[in-house]
Every structure is written in C-alpha cells, then in structure tokens.
mmCIF file of C-alpha atoms in Angstrom:
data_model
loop_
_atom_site.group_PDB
_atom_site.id
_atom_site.type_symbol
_atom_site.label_atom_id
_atom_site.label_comp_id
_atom_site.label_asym_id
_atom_site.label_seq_id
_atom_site.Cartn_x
_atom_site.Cartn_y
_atom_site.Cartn_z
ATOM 1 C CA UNK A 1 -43.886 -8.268 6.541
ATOM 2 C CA UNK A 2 -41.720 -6.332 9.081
ATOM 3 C CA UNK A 3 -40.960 -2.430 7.711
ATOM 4 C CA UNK A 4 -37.790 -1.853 6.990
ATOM 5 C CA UNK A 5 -35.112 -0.115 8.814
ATOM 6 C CA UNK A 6 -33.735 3.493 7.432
ATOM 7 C CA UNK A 7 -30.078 1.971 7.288
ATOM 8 C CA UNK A 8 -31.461 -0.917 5.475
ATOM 9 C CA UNK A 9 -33.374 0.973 2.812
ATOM 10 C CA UNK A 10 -29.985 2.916 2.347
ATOM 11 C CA UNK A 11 -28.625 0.173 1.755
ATOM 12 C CA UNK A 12 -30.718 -1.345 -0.843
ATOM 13 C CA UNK A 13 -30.933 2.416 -2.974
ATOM 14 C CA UNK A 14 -26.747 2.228 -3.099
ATOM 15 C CA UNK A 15 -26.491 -1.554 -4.383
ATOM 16 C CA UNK A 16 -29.266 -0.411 -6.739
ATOM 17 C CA UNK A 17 -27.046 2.783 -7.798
ATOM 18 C CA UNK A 18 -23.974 0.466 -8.118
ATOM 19 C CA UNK A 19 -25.366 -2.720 -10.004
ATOM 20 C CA UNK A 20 -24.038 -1.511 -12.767
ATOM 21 C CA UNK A 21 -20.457 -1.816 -11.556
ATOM 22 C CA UNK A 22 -21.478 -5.839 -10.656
ATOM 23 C CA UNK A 23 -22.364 -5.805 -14.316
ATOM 24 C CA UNK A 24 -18.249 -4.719 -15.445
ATOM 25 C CA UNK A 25 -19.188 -1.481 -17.640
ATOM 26 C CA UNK A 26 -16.806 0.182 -14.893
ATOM 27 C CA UNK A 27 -19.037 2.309 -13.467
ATOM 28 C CA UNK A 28 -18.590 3.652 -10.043
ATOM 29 C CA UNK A 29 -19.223 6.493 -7.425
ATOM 30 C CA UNK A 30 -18.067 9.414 -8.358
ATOM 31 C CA UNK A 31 -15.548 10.173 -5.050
ATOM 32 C CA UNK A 32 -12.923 7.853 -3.486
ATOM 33 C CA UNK A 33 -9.867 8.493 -1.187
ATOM 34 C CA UNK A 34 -6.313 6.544 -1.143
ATOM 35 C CA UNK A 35 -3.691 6.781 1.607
ATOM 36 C CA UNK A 36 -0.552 6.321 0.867
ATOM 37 C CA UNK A 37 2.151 5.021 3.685
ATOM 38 C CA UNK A 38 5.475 3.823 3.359
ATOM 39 C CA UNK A 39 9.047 4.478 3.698
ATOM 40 C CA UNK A 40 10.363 7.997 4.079
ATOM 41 C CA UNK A 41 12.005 9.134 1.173
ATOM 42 C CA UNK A 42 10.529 5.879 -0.851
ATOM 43 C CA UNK A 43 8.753 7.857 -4.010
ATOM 44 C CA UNK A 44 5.307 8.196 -2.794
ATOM 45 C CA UNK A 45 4.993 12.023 -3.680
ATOM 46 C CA UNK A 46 6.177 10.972 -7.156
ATOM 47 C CA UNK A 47 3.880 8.214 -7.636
ATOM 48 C CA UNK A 48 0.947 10.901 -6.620
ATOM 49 C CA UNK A 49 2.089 13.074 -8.985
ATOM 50 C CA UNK A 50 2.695 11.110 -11.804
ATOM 51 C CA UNK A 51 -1.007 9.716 -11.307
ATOM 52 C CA UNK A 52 -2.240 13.087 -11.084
ATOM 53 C CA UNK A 53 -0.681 14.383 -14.351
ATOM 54 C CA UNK A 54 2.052 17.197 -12.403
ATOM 55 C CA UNK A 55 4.725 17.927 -13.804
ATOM 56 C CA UNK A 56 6.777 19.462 -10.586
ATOM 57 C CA UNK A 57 9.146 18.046 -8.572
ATOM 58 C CA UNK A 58 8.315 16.541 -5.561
ATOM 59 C CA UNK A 59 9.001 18.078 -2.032
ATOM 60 C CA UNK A 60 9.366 16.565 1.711
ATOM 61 C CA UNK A 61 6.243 15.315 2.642
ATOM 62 C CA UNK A 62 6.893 16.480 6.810
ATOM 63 C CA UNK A 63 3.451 15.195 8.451
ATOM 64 C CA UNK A 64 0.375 14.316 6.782
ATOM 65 C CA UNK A 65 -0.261 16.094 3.234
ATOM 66 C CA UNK A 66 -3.681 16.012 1.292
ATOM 67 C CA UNK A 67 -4.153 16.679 -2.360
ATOM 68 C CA UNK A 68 -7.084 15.924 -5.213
ATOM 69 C CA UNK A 69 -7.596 15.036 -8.395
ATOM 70 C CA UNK A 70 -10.210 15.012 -10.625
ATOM 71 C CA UNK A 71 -11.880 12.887 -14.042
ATOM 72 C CA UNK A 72 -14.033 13.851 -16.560
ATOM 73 C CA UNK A 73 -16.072 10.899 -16.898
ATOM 74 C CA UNK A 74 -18.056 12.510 -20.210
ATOM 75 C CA UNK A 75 -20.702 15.523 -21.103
ATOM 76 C CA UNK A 76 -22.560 17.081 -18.916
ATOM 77 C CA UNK A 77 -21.400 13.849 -15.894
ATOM 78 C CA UNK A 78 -20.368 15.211 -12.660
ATOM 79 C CA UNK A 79 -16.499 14.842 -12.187
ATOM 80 C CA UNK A 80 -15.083 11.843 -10.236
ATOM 81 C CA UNK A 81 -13.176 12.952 -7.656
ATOM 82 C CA UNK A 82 -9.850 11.186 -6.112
ATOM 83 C CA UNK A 83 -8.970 12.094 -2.370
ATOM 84 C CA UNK A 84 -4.928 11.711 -1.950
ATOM 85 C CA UNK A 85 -3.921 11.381 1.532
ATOM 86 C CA UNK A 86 0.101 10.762 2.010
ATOM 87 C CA UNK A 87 1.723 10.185 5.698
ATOM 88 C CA UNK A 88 5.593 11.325 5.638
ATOM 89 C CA UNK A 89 8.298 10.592 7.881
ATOM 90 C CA UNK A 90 8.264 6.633 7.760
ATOM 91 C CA UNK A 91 7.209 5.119 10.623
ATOM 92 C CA UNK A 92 7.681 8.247 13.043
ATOM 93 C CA UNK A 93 4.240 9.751 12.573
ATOM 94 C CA UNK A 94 1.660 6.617 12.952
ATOM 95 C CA UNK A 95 -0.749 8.411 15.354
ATOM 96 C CA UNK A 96 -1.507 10.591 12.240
ATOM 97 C CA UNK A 97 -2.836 7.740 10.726
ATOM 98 C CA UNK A 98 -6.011 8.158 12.482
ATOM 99 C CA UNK A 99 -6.852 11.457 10.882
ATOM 100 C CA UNK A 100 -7.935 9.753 7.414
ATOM 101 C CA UNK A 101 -9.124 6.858 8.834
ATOM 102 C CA UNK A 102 -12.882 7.639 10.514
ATOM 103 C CA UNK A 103 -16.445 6.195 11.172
ATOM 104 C CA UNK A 104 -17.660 8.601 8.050
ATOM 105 C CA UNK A 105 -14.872 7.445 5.704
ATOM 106 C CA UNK A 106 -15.461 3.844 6.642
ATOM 107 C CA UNK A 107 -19.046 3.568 6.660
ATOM 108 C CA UNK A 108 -19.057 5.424 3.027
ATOM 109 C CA UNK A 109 -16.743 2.715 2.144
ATOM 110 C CA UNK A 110 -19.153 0.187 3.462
ATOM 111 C CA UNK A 111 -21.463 1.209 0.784
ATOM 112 C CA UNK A 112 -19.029 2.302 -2.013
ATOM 113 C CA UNK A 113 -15.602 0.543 -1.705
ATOM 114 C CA UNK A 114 -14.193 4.082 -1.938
ATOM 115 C CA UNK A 115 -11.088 3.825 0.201
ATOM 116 C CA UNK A 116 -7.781 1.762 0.147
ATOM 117 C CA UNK A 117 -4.445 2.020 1.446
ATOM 118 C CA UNK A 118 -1.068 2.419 -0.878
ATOM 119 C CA UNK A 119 1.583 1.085 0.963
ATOM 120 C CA UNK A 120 5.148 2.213 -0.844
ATOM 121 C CA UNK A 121 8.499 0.454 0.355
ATOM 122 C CA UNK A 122 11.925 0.439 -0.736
ATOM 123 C CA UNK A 123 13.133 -1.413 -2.038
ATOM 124 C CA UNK A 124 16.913 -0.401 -1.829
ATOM 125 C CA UNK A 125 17.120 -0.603 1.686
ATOM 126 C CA UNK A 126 15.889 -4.066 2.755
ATOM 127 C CA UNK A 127 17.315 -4.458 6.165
ATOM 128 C CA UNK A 128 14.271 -1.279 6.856
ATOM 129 C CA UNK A 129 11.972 -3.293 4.826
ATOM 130 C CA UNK A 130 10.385 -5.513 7.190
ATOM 131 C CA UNK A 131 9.985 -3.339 10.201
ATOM 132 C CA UNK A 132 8.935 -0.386 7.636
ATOM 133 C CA UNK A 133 6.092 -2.708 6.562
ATOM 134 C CA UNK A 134 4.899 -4.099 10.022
ATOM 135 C CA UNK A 135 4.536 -1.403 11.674
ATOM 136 C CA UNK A 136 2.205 0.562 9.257
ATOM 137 C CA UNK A 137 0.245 -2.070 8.345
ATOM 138 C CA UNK A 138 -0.284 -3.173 12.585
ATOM 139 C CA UNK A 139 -0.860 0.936 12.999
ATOM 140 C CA UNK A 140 -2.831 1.114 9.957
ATOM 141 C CA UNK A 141 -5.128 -2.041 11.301
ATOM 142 C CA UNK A 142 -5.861 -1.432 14.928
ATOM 143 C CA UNK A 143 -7.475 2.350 13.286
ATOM 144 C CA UNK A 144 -9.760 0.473 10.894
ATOM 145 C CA UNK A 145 -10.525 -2.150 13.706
ATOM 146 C CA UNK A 146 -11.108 0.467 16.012
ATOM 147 C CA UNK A 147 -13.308 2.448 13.726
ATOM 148 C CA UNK A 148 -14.856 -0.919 12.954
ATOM 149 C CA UNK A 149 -15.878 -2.045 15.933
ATOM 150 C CA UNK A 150 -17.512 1.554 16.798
ATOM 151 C CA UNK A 151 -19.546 0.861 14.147
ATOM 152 C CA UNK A 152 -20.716 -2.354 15.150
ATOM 153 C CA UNK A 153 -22.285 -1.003 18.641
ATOM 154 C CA UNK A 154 -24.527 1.039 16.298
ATOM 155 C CA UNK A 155 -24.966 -1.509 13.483
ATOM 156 C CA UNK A 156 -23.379 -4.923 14.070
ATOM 157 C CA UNK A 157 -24.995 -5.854 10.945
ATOM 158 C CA UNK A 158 -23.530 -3.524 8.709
ATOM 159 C CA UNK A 159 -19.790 -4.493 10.814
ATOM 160 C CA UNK A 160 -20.046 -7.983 9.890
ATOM 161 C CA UNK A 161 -20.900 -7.257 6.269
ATOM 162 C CA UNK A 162 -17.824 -4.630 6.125
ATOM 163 C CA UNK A 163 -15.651 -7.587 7.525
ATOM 164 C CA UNK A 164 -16.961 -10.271 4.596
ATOM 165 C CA UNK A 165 -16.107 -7.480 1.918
ATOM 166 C CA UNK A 166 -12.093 -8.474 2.684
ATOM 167 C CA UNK A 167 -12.731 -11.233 0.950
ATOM 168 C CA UNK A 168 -14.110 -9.720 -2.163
ATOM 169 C CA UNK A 169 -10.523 -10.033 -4.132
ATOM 170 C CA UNK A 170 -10.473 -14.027 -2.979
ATOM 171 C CA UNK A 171 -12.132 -16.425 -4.406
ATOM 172 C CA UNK A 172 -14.479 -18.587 -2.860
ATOM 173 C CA UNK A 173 -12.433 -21.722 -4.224
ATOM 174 C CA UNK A 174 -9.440 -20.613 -3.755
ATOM 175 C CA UNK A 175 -7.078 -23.050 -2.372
ATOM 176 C CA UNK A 176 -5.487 -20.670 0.059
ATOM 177 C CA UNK A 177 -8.548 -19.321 1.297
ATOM 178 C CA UNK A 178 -8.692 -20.699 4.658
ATOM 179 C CA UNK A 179 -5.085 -19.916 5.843
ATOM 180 C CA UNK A 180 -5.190 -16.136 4.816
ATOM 181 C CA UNK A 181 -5.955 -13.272 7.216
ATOM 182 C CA UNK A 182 -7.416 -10.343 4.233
ATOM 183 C CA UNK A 183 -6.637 -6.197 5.251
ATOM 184 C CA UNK A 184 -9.983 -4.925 6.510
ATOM 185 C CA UNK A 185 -9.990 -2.956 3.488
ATOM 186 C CA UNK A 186 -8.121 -2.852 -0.304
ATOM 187 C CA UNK A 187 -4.399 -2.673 -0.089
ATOM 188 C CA UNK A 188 -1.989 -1.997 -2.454
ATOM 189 C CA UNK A 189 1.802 -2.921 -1.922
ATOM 190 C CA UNK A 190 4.562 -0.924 -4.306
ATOM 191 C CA UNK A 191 7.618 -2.006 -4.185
ATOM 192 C CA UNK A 192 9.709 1.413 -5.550
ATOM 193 C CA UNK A 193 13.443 1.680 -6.721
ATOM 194 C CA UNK A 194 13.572 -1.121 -8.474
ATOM 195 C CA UNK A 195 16.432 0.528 -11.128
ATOM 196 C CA UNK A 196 18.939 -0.032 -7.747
ATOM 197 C CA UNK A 197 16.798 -3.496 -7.066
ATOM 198 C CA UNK A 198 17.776 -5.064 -9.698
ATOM 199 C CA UNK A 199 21.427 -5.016 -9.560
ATOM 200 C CA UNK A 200 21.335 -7.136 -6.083
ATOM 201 C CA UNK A 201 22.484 -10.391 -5.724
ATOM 202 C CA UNK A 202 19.836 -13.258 -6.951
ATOM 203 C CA UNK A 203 19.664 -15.306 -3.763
ATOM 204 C CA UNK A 204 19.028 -11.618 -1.742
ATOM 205 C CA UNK A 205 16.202 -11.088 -4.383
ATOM 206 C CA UNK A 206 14.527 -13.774 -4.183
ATOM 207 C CA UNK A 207 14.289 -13.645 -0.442
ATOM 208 C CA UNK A 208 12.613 -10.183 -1.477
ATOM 209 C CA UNK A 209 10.636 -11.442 -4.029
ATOM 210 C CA UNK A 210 9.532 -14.174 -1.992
ATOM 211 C CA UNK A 211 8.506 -12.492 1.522
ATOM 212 C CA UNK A 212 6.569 -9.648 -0.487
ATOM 213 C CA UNK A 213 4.868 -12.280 -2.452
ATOM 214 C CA UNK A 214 3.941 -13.952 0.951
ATOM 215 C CA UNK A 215 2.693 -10.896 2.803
ATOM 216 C CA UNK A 216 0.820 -9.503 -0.050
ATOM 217 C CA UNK A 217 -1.103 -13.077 -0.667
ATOM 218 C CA UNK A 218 -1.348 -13.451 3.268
ATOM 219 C CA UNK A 219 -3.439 -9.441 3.585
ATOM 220 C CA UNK A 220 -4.684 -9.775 -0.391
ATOM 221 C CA UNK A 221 -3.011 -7.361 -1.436
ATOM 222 C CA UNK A 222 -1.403 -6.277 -4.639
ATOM 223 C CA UNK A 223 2.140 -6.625 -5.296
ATOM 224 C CA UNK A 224 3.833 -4.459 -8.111
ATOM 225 C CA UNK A 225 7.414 -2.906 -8.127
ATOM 226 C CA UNK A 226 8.251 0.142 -9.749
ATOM 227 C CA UNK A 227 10.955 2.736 -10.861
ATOM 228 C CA UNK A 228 11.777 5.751 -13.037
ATOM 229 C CA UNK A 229 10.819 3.634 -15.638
ATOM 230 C CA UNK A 230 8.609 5.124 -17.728
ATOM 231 C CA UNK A 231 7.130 1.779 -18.767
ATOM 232 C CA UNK A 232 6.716 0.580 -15.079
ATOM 233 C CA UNK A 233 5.275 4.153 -13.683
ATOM 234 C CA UNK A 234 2.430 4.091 -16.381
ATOM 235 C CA UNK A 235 1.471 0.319 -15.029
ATOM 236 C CA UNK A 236 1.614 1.954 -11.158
ATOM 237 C CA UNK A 237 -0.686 4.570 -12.715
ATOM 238 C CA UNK A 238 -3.222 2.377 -14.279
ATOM 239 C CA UNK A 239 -3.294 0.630 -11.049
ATOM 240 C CA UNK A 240 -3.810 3.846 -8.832
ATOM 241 C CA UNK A 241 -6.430 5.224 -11.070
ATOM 242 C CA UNK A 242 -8.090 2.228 -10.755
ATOM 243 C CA UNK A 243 -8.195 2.166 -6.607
ATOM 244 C CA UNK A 244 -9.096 6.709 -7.242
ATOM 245 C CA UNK A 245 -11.791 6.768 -10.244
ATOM 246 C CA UNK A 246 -12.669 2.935 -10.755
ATOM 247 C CA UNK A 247 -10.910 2.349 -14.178
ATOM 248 C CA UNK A 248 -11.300 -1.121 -15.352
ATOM 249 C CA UNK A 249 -8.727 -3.585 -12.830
ATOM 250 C CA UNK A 250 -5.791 -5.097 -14.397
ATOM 251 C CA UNK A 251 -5.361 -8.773 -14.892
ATOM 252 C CA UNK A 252 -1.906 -9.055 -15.904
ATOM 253 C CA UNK A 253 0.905 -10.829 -13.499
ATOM 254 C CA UNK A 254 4.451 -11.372 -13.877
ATOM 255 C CA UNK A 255 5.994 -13.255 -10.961
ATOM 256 C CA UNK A 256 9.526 -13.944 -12.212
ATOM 257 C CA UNK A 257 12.090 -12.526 -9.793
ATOM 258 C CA UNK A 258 14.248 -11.622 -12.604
ATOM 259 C CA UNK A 259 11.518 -9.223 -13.348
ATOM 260 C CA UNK A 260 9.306 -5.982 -12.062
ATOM 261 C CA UNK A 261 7.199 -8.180 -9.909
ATOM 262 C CA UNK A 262 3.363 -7.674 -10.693
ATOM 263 C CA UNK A 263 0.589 -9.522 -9.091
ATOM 264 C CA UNK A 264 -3.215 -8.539 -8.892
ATOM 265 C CA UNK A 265 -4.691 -9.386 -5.350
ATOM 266 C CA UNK A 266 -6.184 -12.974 -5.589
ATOM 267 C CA UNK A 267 -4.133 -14.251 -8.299
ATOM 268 C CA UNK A 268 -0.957 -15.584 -6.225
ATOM 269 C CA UNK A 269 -0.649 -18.620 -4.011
ATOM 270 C CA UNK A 270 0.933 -20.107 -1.249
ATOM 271 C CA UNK A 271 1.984 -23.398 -3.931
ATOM 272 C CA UNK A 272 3.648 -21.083 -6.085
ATOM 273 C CA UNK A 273 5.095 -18.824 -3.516
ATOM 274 C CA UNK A 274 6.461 -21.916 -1.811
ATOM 275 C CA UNK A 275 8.157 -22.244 1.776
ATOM 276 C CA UNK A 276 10.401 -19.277 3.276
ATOM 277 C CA UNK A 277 13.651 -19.393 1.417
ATOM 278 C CA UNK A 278 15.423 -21.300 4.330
ATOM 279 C CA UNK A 279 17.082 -24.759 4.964
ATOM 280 C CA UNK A 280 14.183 -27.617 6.458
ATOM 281 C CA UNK A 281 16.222 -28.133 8.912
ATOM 282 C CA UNK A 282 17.072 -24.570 10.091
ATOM 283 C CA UNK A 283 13.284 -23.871 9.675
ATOM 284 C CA UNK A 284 12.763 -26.474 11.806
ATOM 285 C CA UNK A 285 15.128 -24.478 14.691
ATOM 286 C CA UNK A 286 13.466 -21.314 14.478
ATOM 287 C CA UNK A 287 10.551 -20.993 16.542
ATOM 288 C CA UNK A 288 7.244 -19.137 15.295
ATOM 289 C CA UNK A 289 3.945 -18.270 16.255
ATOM 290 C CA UNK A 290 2.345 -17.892 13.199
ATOM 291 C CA UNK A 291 3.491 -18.132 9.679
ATOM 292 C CA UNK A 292 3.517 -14.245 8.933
ATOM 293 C CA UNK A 293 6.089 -14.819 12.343
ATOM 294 C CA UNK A 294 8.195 -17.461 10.347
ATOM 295 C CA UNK A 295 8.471 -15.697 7.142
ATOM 296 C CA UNK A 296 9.779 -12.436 9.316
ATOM 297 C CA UNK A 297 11.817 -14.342 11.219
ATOM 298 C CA UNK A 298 13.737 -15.732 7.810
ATOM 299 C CA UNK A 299 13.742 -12.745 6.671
ATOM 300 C CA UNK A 300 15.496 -10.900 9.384
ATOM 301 C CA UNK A 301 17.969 -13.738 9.589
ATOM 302 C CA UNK A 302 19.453 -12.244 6.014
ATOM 303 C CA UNK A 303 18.044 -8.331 6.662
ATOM 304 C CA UNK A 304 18.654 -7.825 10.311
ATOM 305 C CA UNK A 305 16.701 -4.477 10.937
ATOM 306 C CA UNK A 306 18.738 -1.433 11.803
ATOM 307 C CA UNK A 307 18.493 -0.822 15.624
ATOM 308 C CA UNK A 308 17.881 3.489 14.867
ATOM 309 C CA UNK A 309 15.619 6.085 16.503
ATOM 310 C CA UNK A 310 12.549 6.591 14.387
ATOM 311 C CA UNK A 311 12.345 9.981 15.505
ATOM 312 C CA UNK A 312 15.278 11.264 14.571
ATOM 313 C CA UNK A 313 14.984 11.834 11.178
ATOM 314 C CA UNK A 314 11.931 13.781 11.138
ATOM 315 C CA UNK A 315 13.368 17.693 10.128
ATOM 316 C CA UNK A 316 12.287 20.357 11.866
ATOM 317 C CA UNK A 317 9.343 22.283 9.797
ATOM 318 C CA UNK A 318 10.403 25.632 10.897
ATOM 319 C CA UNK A 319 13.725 25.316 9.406
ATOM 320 C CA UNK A 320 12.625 23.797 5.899
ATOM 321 C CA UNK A 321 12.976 26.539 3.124
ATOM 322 C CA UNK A 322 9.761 25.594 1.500
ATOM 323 C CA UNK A 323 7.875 27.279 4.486
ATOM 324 C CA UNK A 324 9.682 30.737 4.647
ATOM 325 C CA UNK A 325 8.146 33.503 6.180
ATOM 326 C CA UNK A 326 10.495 36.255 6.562
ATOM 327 C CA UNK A 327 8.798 38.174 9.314
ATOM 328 C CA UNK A 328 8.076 34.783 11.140
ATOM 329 C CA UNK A 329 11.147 33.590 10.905
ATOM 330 C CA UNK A 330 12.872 36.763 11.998
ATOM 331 C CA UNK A 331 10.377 36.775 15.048
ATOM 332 C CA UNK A 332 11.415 33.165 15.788
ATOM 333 C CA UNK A 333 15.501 34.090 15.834
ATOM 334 C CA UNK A 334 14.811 36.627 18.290
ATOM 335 C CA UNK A 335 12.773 34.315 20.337
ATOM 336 C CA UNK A 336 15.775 31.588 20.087
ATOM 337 C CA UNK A 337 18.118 34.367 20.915
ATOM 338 C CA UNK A 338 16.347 35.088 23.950
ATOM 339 C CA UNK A 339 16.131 31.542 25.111
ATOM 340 C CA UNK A 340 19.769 31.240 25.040
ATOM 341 C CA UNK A 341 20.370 33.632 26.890
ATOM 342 C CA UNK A 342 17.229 32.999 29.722
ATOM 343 C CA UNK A 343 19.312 29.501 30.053
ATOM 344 C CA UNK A 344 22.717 31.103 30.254
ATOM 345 C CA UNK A 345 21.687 33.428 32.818
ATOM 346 C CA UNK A 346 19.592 30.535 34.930
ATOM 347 C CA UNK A 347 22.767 28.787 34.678
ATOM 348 C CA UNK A 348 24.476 31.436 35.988
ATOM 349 C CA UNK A 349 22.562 31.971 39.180
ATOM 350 C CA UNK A 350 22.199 28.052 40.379
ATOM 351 C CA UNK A 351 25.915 27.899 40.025
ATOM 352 C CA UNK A 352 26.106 31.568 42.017
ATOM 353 C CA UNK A 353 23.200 29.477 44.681
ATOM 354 C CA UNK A 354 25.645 26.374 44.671
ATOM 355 C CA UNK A 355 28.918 28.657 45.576
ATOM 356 C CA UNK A 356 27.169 30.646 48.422
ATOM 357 C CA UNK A 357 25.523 27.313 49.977
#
C-alpha cells in the first residue's frame, strides 16, 4: 500500500476533528472570517455591530476596516473567534478585495469552511442595484479563482475538491442543479432598507424580488432583506453568527414579495422563481448570452443604471474628523499653503517666459 502524502494525512486528522459537525451537534473550528461588500452607505457597519453586541454608532467605513469578535463556547473551551473584514466605498475600492482573500485563508477554508462573503445591497436605490452587485461579485470571483488556481499548481487535488465544496448547499437531486453556476465559496446576499422598500410600487418589487431571487439561486446564495427592524436584524444576526461561530443554520423561508424576503441557499428554484418579469414576446427581442445576461438585461430595462464616476464619492481621509490629529493636520495646512503658492508662482514665471518669447 502506497504511504501517504503529508497533505493527505492533514487531511484525514481535520475530517476526523470535524465529524462531529457531519453528525449536526453544531460543532465547529473554533476561528472563521466573513467579508462583507456592498453598497456604500448600505448598513454593513450596522449589521457588524449589531452581530457583535456594540452598542455605538456606526462611522464611514473609508477603505478596508477589520474587527473581531469572540464566543464562549462553555468552561474551560477555547473561545471561537469571528474575523470581520468590511470593504467601504461601494464599488470604488475592488483591488482591496485581494487583501482578505489569500492562498492561507483559502486553503484553511479548504479544510474548515471558515470563510464566506456578506454581500449587503440597497435596497432603496435600485437603479445602483445591479451594477453594485456585478461588479463585486465578478471582482470578488476572479480573487478566489486566482487564489484557486495557485493552489492547484501545488495540489490540483486539493483545487478540485475546493471547487466540488460549492455545491455543498445544493442538493444532489435538485432539479436546478445542472443550470446553476455556485460562488466558489458561501455567500450571503442582504438585501438592507427594507422600511423605504416596502413602500414601492408592487410591479417595481417584484422585479426586485424576482432578480435577487434569481441571482441568489443562480451563485447559491442566501437571500434575506433587512431593516431597523428589530425583528428582522435579530434573523440577519442568527444568520451571521451562523457563517462567524457555526450556530445551528436556519431553515425557515418566506418568499412572498409582500414580505422581508428570506431564503436559505438551496431551498429556492428556478419553477418557483419563474421567467424574468417581462412580456414573451419582448423577451424574445432582447438578445442574451446567458441567462444571468437576460435577467440583467430585464432588469435594467426598468432600473437603468446611473451613468456616475465611482470614484468620486470616496472622501478624502485626511479631512474626516474621526482621524484628527492636531499637530498633523496643522503640518498638512502649511504644506497645502505652500503648494498654492509653488503653483501660483510657477504660473507666474511661464506666463513671464511666454511674454518675453
């Protein structure tokens, strides 16, 4: 019998470790890390926060921010630990994605299933919706492929298991199964501001309610939306906690539009979701490559996305109040001041080089 390979012994001492998770007493690793994406200003800091027991009010996230948590899991256990990673500023910031995303946090959650990606949009301002969503998610893929596939030079076998795992939330009768394209790794959608949601029109809801449905089932994802609700934060919570310290999964759904959607990966489907909320024979007009193309495409048809500079609306750290540093800041006025008037005099002399020529 051939010895076996370091990796592989690994391997076998971890699913040994974590059998009793297959077995449902909730068990699990005792560290995990979620990264939370999403719109600017769409609640993530206050959905960290409220999962984390905080009672502050939240500030600008400008870049990427990193906090912790922590569980007691009983007497004398080690604490589980949650790792909170939360990108700011929308879509403007995507090559920061990178920095959570790594061959060490990848391959840990090759063994462990310890990290998964929140992504929060909002839902008051649908016409950013759709291009909110796409990009992060495309951003937020290409790292984990990337990080995959440097993995597989060293250990193709352990790539090709990692890529099965995205099934783990499907199952293996599941009608859908074969027309769904699973997110390398557990994925979370929140829908947030529901409380201003709610008071849209039905049929602009329901084209909502349906495209979210559709994207989630397409990456098996989860699908919730929430608000200031008190009732609906505690249900984000439970579901957070779950993805940080390994709390018992819920099974509950609701998909009535009428209602805060909620729908645990693996439980939706493409029969109940039904076709994009569009005429047959206008669906027939628009041309698509792909079905994740025709759902975007009847979506933008009611939500045309807001032609605006990502860029722009990123603040400028050194002027936020929640970083000041009075002898820093005093240094940096003088530096200003000084620049002004470098480019007023360099001004000066090419106009004084322009007269004499």
């Amino acid at each position: 019998m051939p010895s076996e390979t370091l990796w592989e012994i690994a391997k076998a001492e971890v699913e040994k470790r974590g059998s009793s998770e297959n077995e449902g007493d909730g068990a699990e690793i005792g560290e995990k890390s979620v990264f939370f994406i999403g719109s600017k200003n769409g609640g993530k800091t206050t959905i960290i926060l409220r999962c984390l027991d905080r009672d502050e009010p939240p500030k600008p996230t400008l870049a990427l921010e990193y906090t912790y948590g922590r569980r007691t899991k009983g007497h004398n256990i080690p604490k589980d630990i949650a790792h909170f990673w939360e990108l700011g500023g929308g879509t403007s910031l995507l090559d920061l994605i990178s920095i959570p995303i790594t061959s060490d946090t990848l391959r840990y959650f090759y063994f462990f299933r310890t990290f998964s990606i929140v992504l929060v949009l909002d839902l008051s301002k649908p016409n950013d919706l759709w291009p909110t969503m796409e990009n992060l998610l495309q951003a937020t893929k290409l790292n984990i492929d990337k990080v995959i596939m440097k993995l597989g030079k060293k250990n193709s076998k352990a790539a090709s298991e990692m890529r099965q795992k995205m099934w783990s939330n499907m199952q293996k009768d599941h009608p859908d199964r074969e027309l769904l394209d699973p997110f390398p790794i557990p994925l979370v959608i929140i829908g947030s501001k529901y409380d201003i949601f709610q008071d849209f029109d039905s049929e602009k809801r329901k084209v909502i309610c349906k495209t979210l449905r559709f994207v989630a089932h397409y990456y098996g994802a989860s699908l919730m939306f929430t608000s200031k609700s008190e009732a609906l934060l505690l249900k984000i919570r439970g579901v957070i906690n779950q993805l940080a310290f390994g709390i018992n999964k819920s099974k509950s759904i609701c998909v009535d539009q009428n209602k805060p959607l909620f729908i645990t990966a693996g439980l939706d489907s493409l029969s109940q979701i039904g076709p994009p909320p569009l005429p047959d024979n206008d669906i027939g007009k628009l041309h698509a490559r792909s079905p994740m193309d025709l759902w975007k495409k009847v979506y933008e048809k009611l939500f045309p996305p807001k032609s605006i500079n990502t860029l722009k609306d990123v603040k400028d750290p050194a002027k936020d109040p929640q970083y000041a540093e009075s002898e820093v800041d005093e240094m940096r006025i003088q530096k200003d001041q000084e620049l002004e008037q470098y480019k007023r005099s360099s001004s000066k002399s090419w106009k004084q080089i322009e007269l004499d020529s």
